[in-house]
XYZ file of N, CA and C in Angstrom:
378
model
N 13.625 17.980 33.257
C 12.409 18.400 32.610
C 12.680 19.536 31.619
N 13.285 20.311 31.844
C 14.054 21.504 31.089
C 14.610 20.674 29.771
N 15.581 20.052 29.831
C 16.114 19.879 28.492
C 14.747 19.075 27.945
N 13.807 18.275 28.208
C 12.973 17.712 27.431
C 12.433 18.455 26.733
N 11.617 20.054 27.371
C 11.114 20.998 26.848
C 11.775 21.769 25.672
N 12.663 21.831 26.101
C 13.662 22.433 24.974
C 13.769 21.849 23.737
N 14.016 20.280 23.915
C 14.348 19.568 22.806
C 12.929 19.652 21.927
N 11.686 19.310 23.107
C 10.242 19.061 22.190
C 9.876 20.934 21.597
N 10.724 21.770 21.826
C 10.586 22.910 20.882
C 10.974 23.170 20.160
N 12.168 22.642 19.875
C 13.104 22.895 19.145
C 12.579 21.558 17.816
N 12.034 20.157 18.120
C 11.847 19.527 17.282
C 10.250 20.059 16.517
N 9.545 20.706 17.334
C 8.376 21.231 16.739
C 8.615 22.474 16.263
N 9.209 23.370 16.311
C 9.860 24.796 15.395
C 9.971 24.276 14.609
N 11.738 23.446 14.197
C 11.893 22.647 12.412
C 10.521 21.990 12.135
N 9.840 21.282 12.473
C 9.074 20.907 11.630
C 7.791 21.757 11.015
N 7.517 22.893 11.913
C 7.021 23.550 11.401
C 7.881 24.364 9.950
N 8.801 24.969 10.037
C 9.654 25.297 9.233
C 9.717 24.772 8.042
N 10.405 23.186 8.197
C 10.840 22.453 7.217
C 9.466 21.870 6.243
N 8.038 21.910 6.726
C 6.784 21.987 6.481
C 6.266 23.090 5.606
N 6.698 24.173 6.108
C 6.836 25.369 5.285
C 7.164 25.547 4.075
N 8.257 24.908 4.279
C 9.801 24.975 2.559
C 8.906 23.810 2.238
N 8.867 22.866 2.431
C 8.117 21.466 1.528
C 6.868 22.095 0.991
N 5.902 22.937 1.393
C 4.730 23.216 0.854
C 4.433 24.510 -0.069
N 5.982 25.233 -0.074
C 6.236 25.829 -0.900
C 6.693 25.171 -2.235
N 7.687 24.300 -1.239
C 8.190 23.737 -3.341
C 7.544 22.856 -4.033
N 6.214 22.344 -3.259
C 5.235 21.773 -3.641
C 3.969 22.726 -4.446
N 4.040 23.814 -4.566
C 3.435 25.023 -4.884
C 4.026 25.385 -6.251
N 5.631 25.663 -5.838
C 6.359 25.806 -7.105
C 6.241 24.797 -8.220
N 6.404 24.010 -7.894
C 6.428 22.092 -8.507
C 5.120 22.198 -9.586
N 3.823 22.798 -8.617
C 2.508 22.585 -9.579
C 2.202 23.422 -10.356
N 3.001 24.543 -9.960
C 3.306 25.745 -11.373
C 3.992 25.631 -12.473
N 5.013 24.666 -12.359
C 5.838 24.706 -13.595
C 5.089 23.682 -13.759
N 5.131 22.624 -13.542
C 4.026 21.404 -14.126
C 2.485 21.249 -14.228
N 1.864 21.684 -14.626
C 0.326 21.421 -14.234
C 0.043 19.708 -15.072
N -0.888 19.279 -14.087
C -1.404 18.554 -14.298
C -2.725 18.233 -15.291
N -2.544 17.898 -16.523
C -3.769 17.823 -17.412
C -4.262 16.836 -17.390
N -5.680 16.324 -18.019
C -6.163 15.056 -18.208
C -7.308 15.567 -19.259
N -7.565 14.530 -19.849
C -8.495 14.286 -20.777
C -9.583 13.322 -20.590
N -10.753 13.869 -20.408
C -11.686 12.697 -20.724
C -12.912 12.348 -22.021
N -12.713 11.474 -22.314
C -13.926 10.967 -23.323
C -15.151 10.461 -23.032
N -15.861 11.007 -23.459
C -17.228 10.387 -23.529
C -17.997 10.466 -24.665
N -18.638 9.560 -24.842
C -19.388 8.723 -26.633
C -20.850 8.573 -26.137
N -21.291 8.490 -27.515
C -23.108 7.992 -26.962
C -23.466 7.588 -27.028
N -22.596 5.907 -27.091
C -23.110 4.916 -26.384
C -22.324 3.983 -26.646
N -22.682 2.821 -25.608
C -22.045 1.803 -24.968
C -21.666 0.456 -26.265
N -22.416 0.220 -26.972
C -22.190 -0.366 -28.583
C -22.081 -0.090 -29.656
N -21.307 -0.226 -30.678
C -21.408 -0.059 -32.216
C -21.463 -0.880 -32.864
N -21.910 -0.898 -34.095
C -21.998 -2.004 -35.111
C -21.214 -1.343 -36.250
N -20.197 -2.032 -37.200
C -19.446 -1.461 -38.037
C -20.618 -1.057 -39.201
N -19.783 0.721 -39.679
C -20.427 1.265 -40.242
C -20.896 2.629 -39.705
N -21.441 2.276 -37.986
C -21.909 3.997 -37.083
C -20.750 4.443 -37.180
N -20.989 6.002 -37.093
C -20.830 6.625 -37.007
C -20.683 6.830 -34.948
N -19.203 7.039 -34.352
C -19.225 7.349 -32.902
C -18.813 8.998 -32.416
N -20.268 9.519 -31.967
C -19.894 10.628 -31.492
C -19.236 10.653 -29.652
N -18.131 12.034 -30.218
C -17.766 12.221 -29.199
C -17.642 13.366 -28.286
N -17.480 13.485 -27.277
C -17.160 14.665 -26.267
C -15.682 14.606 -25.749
N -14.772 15.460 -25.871
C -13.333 15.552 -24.876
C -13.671 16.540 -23.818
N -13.045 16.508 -22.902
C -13.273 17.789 -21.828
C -12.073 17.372 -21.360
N -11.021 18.913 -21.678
C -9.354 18.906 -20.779
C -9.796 19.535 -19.773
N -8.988 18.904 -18.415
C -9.224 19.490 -16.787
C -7.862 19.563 -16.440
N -7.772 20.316 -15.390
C -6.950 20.253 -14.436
C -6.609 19.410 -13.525
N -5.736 18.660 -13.459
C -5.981 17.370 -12.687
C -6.218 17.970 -11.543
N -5.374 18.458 -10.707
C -5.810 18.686 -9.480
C -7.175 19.369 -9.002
N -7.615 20.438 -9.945
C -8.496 21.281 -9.407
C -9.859 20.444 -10.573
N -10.079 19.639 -11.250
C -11.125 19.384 -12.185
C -11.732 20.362 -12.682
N -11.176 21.629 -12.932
C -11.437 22.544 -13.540
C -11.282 22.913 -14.910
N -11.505 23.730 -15.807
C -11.254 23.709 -17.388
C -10.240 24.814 -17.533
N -8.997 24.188 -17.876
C -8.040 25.014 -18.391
C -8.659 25.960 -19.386
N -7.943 27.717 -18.695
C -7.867 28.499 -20.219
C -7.882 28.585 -21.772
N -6.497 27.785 -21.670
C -6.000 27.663 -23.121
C -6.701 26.905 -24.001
N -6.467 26.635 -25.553
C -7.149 26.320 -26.098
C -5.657 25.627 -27.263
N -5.454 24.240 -26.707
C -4.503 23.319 -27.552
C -5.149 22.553 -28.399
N -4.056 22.052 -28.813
C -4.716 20.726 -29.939
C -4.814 19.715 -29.409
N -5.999 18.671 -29.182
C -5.945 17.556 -28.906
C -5.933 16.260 -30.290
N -5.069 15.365 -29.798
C -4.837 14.214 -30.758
C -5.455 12.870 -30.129
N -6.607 12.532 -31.034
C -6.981 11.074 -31.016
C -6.847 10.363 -31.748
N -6.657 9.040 -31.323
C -6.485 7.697 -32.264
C -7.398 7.168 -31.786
N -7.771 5.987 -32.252
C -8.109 4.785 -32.875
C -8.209 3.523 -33.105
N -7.766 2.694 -31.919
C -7.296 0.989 -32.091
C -8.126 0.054 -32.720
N -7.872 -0.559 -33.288
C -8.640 -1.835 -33.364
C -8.189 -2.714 -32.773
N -8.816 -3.721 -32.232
C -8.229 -4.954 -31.065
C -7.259 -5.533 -31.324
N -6.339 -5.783 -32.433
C -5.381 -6.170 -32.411
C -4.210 -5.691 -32.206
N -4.617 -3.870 -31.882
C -3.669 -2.992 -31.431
C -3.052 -1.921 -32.857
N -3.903 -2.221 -33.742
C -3.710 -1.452 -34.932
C -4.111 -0.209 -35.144
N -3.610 0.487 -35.448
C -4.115 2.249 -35.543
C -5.159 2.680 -36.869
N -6.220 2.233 -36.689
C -7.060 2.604 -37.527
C -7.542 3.946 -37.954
N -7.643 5.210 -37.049
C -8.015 6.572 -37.319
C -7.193 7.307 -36.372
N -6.701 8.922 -36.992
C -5.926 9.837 -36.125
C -6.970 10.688 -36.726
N -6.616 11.819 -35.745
C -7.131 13.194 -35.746
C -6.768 14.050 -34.992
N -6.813 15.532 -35.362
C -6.002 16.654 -34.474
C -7.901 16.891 -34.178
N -8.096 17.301 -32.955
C -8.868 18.337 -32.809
C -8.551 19.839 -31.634
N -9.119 20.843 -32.386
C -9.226 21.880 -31.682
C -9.656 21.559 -30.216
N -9.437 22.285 -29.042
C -10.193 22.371 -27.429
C -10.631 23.922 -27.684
N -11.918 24.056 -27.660
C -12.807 25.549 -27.028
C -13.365 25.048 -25.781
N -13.056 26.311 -25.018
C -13.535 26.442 -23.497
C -13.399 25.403 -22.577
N -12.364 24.438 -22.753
C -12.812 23.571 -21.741
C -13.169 22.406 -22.618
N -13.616 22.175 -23.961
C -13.791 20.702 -24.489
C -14.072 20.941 -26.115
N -14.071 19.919 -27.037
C -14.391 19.424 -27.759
C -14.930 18.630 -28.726
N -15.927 18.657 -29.099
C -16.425 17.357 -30.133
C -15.882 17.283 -31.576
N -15.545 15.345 -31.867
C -15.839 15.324 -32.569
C -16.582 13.684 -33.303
N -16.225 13.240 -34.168
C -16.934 11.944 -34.538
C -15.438 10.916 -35.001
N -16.018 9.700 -34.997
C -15.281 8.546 -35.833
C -15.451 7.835 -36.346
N -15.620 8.109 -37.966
C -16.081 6.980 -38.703
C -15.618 5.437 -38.318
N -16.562 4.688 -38.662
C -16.412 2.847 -38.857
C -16.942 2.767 -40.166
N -15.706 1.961 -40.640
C -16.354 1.171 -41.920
C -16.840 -0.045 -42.003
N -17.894 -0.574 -43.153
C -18.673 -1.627 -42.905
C -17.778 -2.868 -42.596
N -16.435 -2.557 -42.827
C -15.504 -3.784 -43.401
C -15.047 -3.755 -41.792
N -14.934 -2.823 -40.531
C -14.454 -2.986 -39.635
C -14.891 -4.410 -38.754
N -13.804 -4.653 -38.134
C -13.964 -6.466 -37.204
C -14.845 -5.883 -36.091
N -15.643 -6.756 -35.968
C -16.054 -6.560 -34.461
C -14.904 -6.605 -33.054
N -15.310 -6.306 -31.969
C -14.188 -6.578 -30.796
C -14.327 -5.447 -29.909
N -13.241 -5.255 -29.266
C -12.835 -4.304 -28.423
C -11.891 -3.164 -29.151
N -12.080 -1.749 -29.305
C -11.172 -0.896 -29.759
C -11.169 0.122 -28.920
N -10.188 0.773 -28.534
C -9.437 1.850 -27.680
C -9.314 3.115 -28.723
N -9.429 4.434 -27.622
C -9.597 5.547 -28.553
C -8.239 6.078 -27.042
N -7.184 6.877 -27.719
C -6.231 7.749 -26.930
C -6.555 9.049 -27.336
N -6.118 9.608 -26.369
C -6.481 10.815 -26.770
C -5.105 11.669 -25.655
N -4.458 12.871 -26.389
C -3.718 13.483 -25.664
C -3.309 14.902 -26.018
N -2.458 15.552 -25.339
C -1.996 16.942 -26.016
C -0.965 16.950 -26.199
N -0.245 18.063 -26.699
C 1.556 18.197 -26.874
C 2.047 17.750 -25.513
N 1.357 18.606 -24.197
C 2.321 18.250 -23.152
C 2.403 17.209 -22.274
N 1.456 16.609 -22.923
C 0.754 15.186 -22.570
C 2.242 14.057 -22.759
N 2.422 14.532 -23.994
C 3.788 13.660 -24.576
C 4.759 13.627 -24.333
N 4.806 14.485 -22.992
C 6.053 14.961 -22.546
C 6.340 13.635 -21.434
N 5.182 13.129 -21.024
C 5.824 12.378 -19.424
C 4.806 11.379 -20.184
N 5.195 10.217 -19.170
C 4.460 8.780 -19.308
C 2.938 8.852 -18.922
């Protein structure tokens, strides 16, 4: 009974321990890396070529959904459905988000088009 005790202390000490160091360098890990994200939102669900699409960005913290400090440049594009890059733009981030708009011209195809949106450190990882 003795050595069982021993062993089940000795395996619950390290893991407390080794739990320890893991949730530290998991601490360290989210300091040098923070997690950003970007979200978009428009005002509304259709366009017809020609509107004019307003927009909202708001950069968060991934982990905490909170609004980063800083104040970077965000870069959006533009797709048109065939995967073509129709509009770029730098915009400024104040406080936590940004607006801005995206022209359509009358000549644009109807379909499905994708808007990206990212920052410098965005470009760093996949």
């Amino acid at each position: 009974m003795k050595p069982f005790l021993s062993l089940s202390f000795f395996l619950f000490f390290t893991s407390i321990v080794v739990g320890q160091n893991m949730a530290e360098k998991l601490q360290a890990y989210e300091a040098q890396y923070p997690i950003e994200k970007v979200y978009i939102a428009h005002d509304r669900a259709y366009y017809s070529p020609g509107d004019t699409i307003w927009c909202q960005a708001y950069w968060l913290g991934g982990r905490t959904h909170l609004k980063f400090d800083a104040e970077p440049i965000l870069f959006v594009e533009w797709y048109s459905p065939g995967g073509r890059e129709v509009h770029k733009m730098s915009v400024k981030i104040k406080d936590g988000g940004a607006s801005f708009e995206i022209p359509t011209a009358l000549t644009d195809s109807s379909g499905i088009y994708q808007v990206r949106a990212y920052t410098q450190y965005q470009r760093n990882f996949d």
